[in-house]
Amino acid sequence: MAFAAILTVGRLKHSEEHPASREFFEAGNEVMREAAKTGHLIKEFSPNRAKFPEETIKGEGTPILTLTVWKNLQSLYQFTYSGLHRQALQDRNKWFGPLPERQPNYVVWWTDMLSDVSWKEAFKRYDFYIQHGPDSFAFDFRHAFDQFGDPILLK
């Protein structure tokens, strides 16, 4: 059985002490609690001690990165566009500034083994997406692939 992994990337508009940033962290904690309750979130990776590539962290604003693994792509997609996460997406412009051109806010990929998911692997997939666009190796929801590498439409 394959799992869906997702790396999200953002850069705070304000300092971590700013009221808008504090609101983001509070909302983010609630979103992760809701994700855990779905029963579809397999693992959340801590960014503590992760070695971020220089190109990912340079620029203004604190980088905010998440790395999670889900039971399947459909449950990840449904969670992304419902509940508290949907509200957070609607509010994201209060918290986050734009990323450089061609840098996506997230990248998704399939993995057969949870042990294959790491920050290093996530950045490799992210860089691939930036260099080559969506592919079965690294994709987004608009250009999704099933676990066999075939394009699919998510609903």
PDB file of C-alpha atoms in Angstrom:
ATOM      1  CA  MET A   1       0.000   0.000   0.000  1.00  0.00           C
ATOM      2  CA  ALA A   2       1.364   3.421  -0.943  1.00  0.00           C
ATOM      3  CA  PHE A   3       1.113   6.528   1.207  1.00  0.00           C
ATOM      4  CA  ALA A   4       0.880  10.180   0.124  1.00  0.00           C
ATOM      5  CA  ALA A   5       3.554  12.539   1.471  1.00  0.00           C
ATOM      6  CA  ILE A   6       3.313  16.321   1.311  1.00  0.00           C
ATOM      7  CA  LEU A   7       5.809  19.103   1.935  1.00  0.00           C
ATOM      8  CA  THR A   8       4.352  22.581   2.442  1.00  0.00           C
ATOM      9  CA  VAL A   9       6.441  25.737   2.234  1.00  0.00           C
ATOM     10  CA  GLY A  10       5.618  29.260   3.360  1.00  0.00           C
ATOM     11  CA  ARG A  11       7.331  32.390   4.582  1.00  0.00           C
ATOM     12  CA  LEU A  12       5.791  34.494   7.361  1.00  0.00           C
ATOM     13  CA  LYS A  13       5.063  38.127   6.479  1.00  0.00           C
ATOM     14  CA  HIS A  14       5.751  39.287  10.017  1.00  0.00           C
ATOM     15  CA  SER A  15       8.021  38.425  12.927  1.00  0.00           C
ATOM     16  CA  GLU A  16       7.064  35.375  14.968  1.00  0.00           C
ATOM     17  CA  GLU A  17       5.977  37.717  17.802  1.00  0.00           C
ATOM     18  CA  HIS A  18       3.575  39.713  15.597  1.00  0.00           C
ATOM     19  CA  PRO A  19      -0.135  39.149  16.403  1.00  0.00           C
ATOM     20  CA  ALA A  20      -0.802  37.825  12.881  1.00  0.00           C
ATOM     21  CA  SER A  21       1.997  35.258  13.211  1.00  0.00           C
ATOM     22  CA  ARG A  22       0.790  34.207  16.657  1.00  0.00           C
ATOM     23  CA  GLU A  23      -2.678  33.759  15.131  1.00  0.00           C
ATOM     24  CA  PHE A  24      -1.131  31.547  12.441  1.00  0.00           C
ATOM     25  CA  PHE A  25       0.638  29.341  15.006  1.00  0.00           C
ATOM     26  CA  GLU A  26      -2.571  28.966  17.026  1.00  0.00           C
ATOM     27  CA  ALA A  27      -4.557  28.096  13.896  1.00  0.00           C
ATOM     28  CA  GLY A  28      -1.811  25.700  12.758  1.00  0.00           C
ATOM     29  CA  ASN A  29      -1.906  23.832  16.052  1.00  0.00           C
ATOM     30  CA  GLU A  30      -5.688  23.465  15.766  1.00  0.00           C
ATOM     31  CA  VAL A  31      -5.382  22.271  12.155  1.00  0.00           C
ATOM     32  CA  MET A  32      -2.870  19.593  13.161  1.00  0.00           C
ATOM     33  CA  ARG A  33      -5.133  18.438  16.003  1.00  0.00           C
ATOM     34  CA  GLU A  34      -7.982  18.152  13.519  1.00  0.00           C
ATOM     35  CA  ALA A  35      -5.710  16.253  11.094  1.00  0.00           C
ATOM     36  CA  ALA A  36      -4.778  13.755  13.799  1.00  0.00           C
ATOM     37  CA  LYS A  37      -8.470  13.159  14.565  1.00  0.00           C
ATOM     38  CA  THR A  38      -9.207  12.141  10.956  1.00  0.00           C
ATOM     39  CA  GLY A  39      -7.393   8.839  11.366  1.00  0.00           C
ATOM     40  CA  HIS A  40      -5.810   9.432   7.939  1.00  0.00           C
ATOM     41  CA  LEU A  41      -2.704  11.310   9.046  1.00  0.00           C
ATOM     42  CA  ILE A  42       0.058   8.728   9.464  1.00  0.00           C
ATOM     43  CA  LYS A  43       2.978  10.899  10.557  1.00  0.00           C
ATOM     44  CA  GLU A  44       3.999  14.520  11.084  1.00  0.00           C
ATOM     45  CA  PHE A  45       7.725  15.281  10.891  1.00  0.00           C
ATOM     46  CA  SER A  46       9.226  17.894  13.185  1.00  0.00           C
ATOM     47  CA  PRO A  47      11.234  20.611  11.434  1.00  0.00           C
ATOM     48  CA  ASN A  48      13.539  20.833  14.484  1.00  0.00           C
ATOM     49  CA  ARG A  49      17.085  19.912  13.506  1.00  0.00           C
ATOM     50  CA  ALA A  50      16.105  19.523   9.841  1.00  0.00           C
ATOM     51  CA  LYS A  51      18.808  20.812   7.493  1.00  0.00           C
ATOM     52  CA  PHE A  52      17.044  23.162   5.115  1.00  0.00           C
ATOM     53  CA  PRO A  53      18.633  23.867   1.724  1.00  0.00           C
ATOM     54  CA  GLU A  54      19.948  27.421   1.464  1.00  0.00           C
ATOM     55  CA  GLU A  55      17.634  28.293  -1.439  1.00  0.00           C
ATOM     56  CA  THR A  56      14.617  27.284   0.657  1.00  0.00           C
ATOM     57  CA  ILE A  57      15.478  29.458   3.654  1.00  0.00           C
ATOM     58  CA  LYS A  58      16.979  32.554   2.040  1.00  0.00           C
ATOM     59  CA  GLY A  59      14.761  35.575   1.703  1.00  0.00           C
ATOM     60  CA  GLU A  60      12.670  37.649   4.055  1.00  0.00           C
ATOM     61  CA  GLY A  61      10.395  36.189   6.690  1.00  0.00           C
ATOM     62  CA  THR A  62      10.641  33.063   8.775  1.00  0.00           C
ATOM     63  CA  PRO A  63      10.283  29.901   6.665  1.00  0.00           C
ATOM     64  CA  ILE A  64       7.437  27.650   7.776  1.00  0.00           C
ATOM     65  CA  LEU A  65       7.637  24.081   6.512  1.00  0.00           C
ATOM     66  CA  THR A  66       5.529  21.029   7.220  1.00  0.00           C
ATOM     67  CA  LEU A  67       6.082  17.432   6.206  1.00  0.00           C
ATOM     68  CA  THR A  68       3.299  14.900   6.716  1.00  0.00           C
ATOM     69  CA  VAL A  69       2.331  11.465   5.435  1.00  0.00           C
ATOM     70  CA  TRP A  70      -1.267  10.403   4.798  1.00  0.00           C
ATOM     71  CA  LYS A  71      -2.983   7.047   4.251  1.00  0.00           C
ATOM     72  CA  ASN A  72      -3.858   8.049   0.705  1.00  0.00           C
ATOM     73  CA  LEU A  73      -4.047  10.993  -1.657  1.00  0.00           C
ATOM     74  CA  GLN A  74      -7.829  11.328  -1.511  1.00  0.00           C
ATOM     75  CA  SER A  75      -7.889  11.718   2.288  1.00  0.00           C
ATOM     76  CA  LEU A  76      -5.089  14.308   2.076  1.00  0.00           C
ATOM     77  CA  TYR A  77      -6.960  16.216  -0.626  1.00  0.00           C
ATOM     78  CA  GLN A  78     -10.257  16.121   1.285  1.00  0.00           C
ATOM     79  CA  PHE A  79      -8.607  17.333   4.474  1.00  0.00           C
ATOM     80  CA  THR A  80      -6.789  20.129   2.642  1.00  0.00           C
ATOM     81  CA  TYR A  81     -10.022  21.652   1.333  1.00  0.00           C
ATOM     82  CA  SER A  82     -12.315  21.157   4.336  1.00  0.00           C
ATOM     83  CA  GLY A  83     -12.713  22.202   7.961  1.00  0.00           C
ATOM     84  CA  LEU A  84     -10.091  24.258   9.738  1.00  0.00           C
ATOM     85  CA  HIS A  85      -7.497  23.741   7.013  1.00  0.00           C
ATOM     86  CA  ARG A  86      -9.826  25.222   4.412  1.00  0.00           C
ATOM     87  CA  GLN A  87     -10.283  28.268   6.644  1.00  0.00           C
ATOM     88  CA  ALA A  88      -6.513  28.527   7.099  1.00  0.00           C
ATOM     89  CA  LEU A  89      -6.052  28.489   3.322  1.00  0.00           C
ATOM     90  CA  GLN A  90      -8.528  31.345   3.033  1.00  0.00           C
ATOM     91  CA  ASP A  91      -6.607  33.298   5.702  1.00  0.00           C
ATOM     92  CA  ARG A  92      -3.098  32.529   4.443  1.00  0.00           C
ATOM     93  CA  ASN A  93      -2.517  35.957   2.858  1.00  0.00           C
ATOM     94  CA  LYS A  94      -2.712  37.494   6.351  1.00  0.00           C
ATOM     95  CA  TRP A  95       0.184  35.319   7.468  1.00  0.00           C
ATOM     96  CA  PHE A  96       2.338  34.514   4.449  1.00  0.00           C
ATOM     97  CA  GLY A  97       4.112  36.515   1.788  1.00  0.00           C
ATOM     98  CA  PRO A  98       4.561  35.352  -1.802  1.00  0.00           C
ATOM     99  CA  LEU A  99       7.245  32.822  -2.657  1.00  0.00           C
ATOM    100  CA  PRO A 100       9.741  33.427  -5.469  1.00  0.00           C
ATOM    101  CA  GLU A 101       8.512  32.691  -8.977  1.00  0.00           C
ATOM    102  CA  ARG A 102       8.264  28.981  -9.816  1.00  0.00           C
ATOM    103  CA  GLN A 103       8.449  28.029  -6.144  1.00  0.00           C
ATOM    104  CA  PRO A 104       5.290  26.116  -5.200  1.00  0.00           C
ATOM    105  CA  ASN A 105       3.633  26.256  -1.792  1.00  0.00           C
ATOM    106  CA  TYR A 106       3.578  22.459  -1.650  1.00  0.00           C
ATOM    107  CA  VAL A 107       4.596  19.279  -3.389  1.00  0.00           C
ATOM    108  CA  VAL A 108       3.112  15.783  -3.080  1.00  0.00           C
ATOM    109  CA  TRP A 109       4.554  12.362  -3.835  1.00  0.00           C
ATOM    110  CA  TRP A 110       3.869   8.687  -3.268  1.00  0.00           C
ATOM    111  CA  THR A 111       5.913   6.464  -0.997  1.00  0.00           C
ATOM    112  CA  ASP A 112       5.650   2.755  -0.353  1.00  0.00           C
ATOM    113  CA  MET A 113       7.535   2.916   2.918  1.00  0.00           C
ATOM    114  CA  LEU A 114       7.177   5.452   5.692  1.00  0.00           C
ATOM    115  CA  SER A 115      10.884   5.068   6.397  1.00  0.00           C
ATOM    116  CA  ASP A 116      11.642   6.565   2.959  1.00  0.00           C
ATOM    117  CA  VAL A 117      10.099   9.908   3.942  1.00  0.00           C
ATOM    118  CA  SER A 118      12.555  12.472   5.294  1.00  0.00           C
ATOM    119  CA  TRP A 119      13.279  16.171   5.036  1.00  0.00           C
ATOM    120  CA  LYS A 120      16.104  15.364   2.635  1.00  0.00           C
ATOM    121  CA  GLU A 121      13.737  13.396   0.387  1.00  0.00           C
ATOM    122  CA  ALA A 122      11.115  16.151   0.644  1.00  0.00           C
ATOM    123  CA  PHE A 123      13.571  18.806  -0.568  1.00  0.00           C
ATOM    124  CA  LYS A 124      14.690  16.520  -3.398  1.00  0.00           C
ATOM    125  CA  ARG A 125      11.060  16.219  -4.548  1.00  0.00           C
ATOM    126  CA  TYR A 126      10.502  19.963  -4.132  1.00  0.00           C
ATOM    127  CA  ASP A 127      13.588  20.807  -6.187  1.00  0.00           C
ATOM    128  CA  PHE A 128      12.523  18.319  -8.862  1.00  0.00           C
ATOM    129  CA  TYR A 129       9.129  20.007  -9.112  1.00  0.00           C
ATOM    130  CA  ILE A 130      10.757  23.442  -9.434  1.00  0.00           C
ATOM    131  CA  GLN A 131      13.121  22.215 -12.174  1.00  0.00           C
ATOM    132  CA  HIS A 132      10.753  19.966 -14.154  1.00  0.00           C
ATOM    133  CA  GLY A 133       7.179  20.773 -13.153  1.00  0.00           C
ATOM    134  CA  PRO A 134       4.612  18.214 -12.027  1.00  0.00           C
ATOM    135  CA  ASP A 135       5.430  14.589 -12.694  1.00  0.00           C
ATOM    136  CA  SER A 136       4.603  11.315 -10.966  1.00  0.00           C
ATOM    137  CA  PHE A 137       7.823  11.876  -8.964  1.00  0.00           C
ATOM    138  CA  ALA A 138       6.552  15.191  -7.491  1.00  0.00           C
ATOM    139  CA  PHE A 139       3.206  16.804  -8.209  1.00  0.00           C
ATOM    140  CA  ASP A 140       0.411  19.063  -6.990  1.00  0.00           C
ATOM    141  CA  PHE A 141      -3.343  18.532  -6.698  1.00  0.00           C
ATOM    142  CA  ARG A 142      -4.076  20.124 -10.093  1.00  0.00           C
ATOM    143  CA  HIS A 143      -1.639  17.762 -11.798  1.00  0.00           C
ATOM    144  CA  ALA A 144      -2.030  14.658  -9.650  1.00  0.00           C
ATOM    145  CA  PHE A 145      -0.889  11.104 -10.269  1.00  0.00           C
ATOM    146  CA  ASP A 146      -2.005   7.832  -8.770  1.00  0.00           C
ATOM    147  CA  GLN A 147       0.446   5.505  -7.051  1.00  0.00           C
ATOM    148  CA  PHE A 148       1.160   3.785 -10.379  1.00  0.00           C
ATOM    149  CA  GLY A 149       2.199   7.020 -12.096  1.00  0.00           C
ATOM    150  CA  ASP A 150      -1.000   7.590 -14.070  1.00  0.00           C
ATOM    151  CA  PRO A 151      -2.573  11.071 -14.132  1.00  0.00           C
ATOM    152  CA  ILE A 152      -5.760  11.393 -12.078  1.00  0.00           C
ATOM    153  CA  LEU A 153      -8.372  14.048 -11.366  1.00  0.00           C
ATOM    154  CA  LEU A 154      -9.030  14.735  -7.691  1.00  0.00           C
ATOM    155  CA  LYS A 155     -12.527  15.682  -6.561  1.00  0.00           C
TER     156      LYS A 155
END
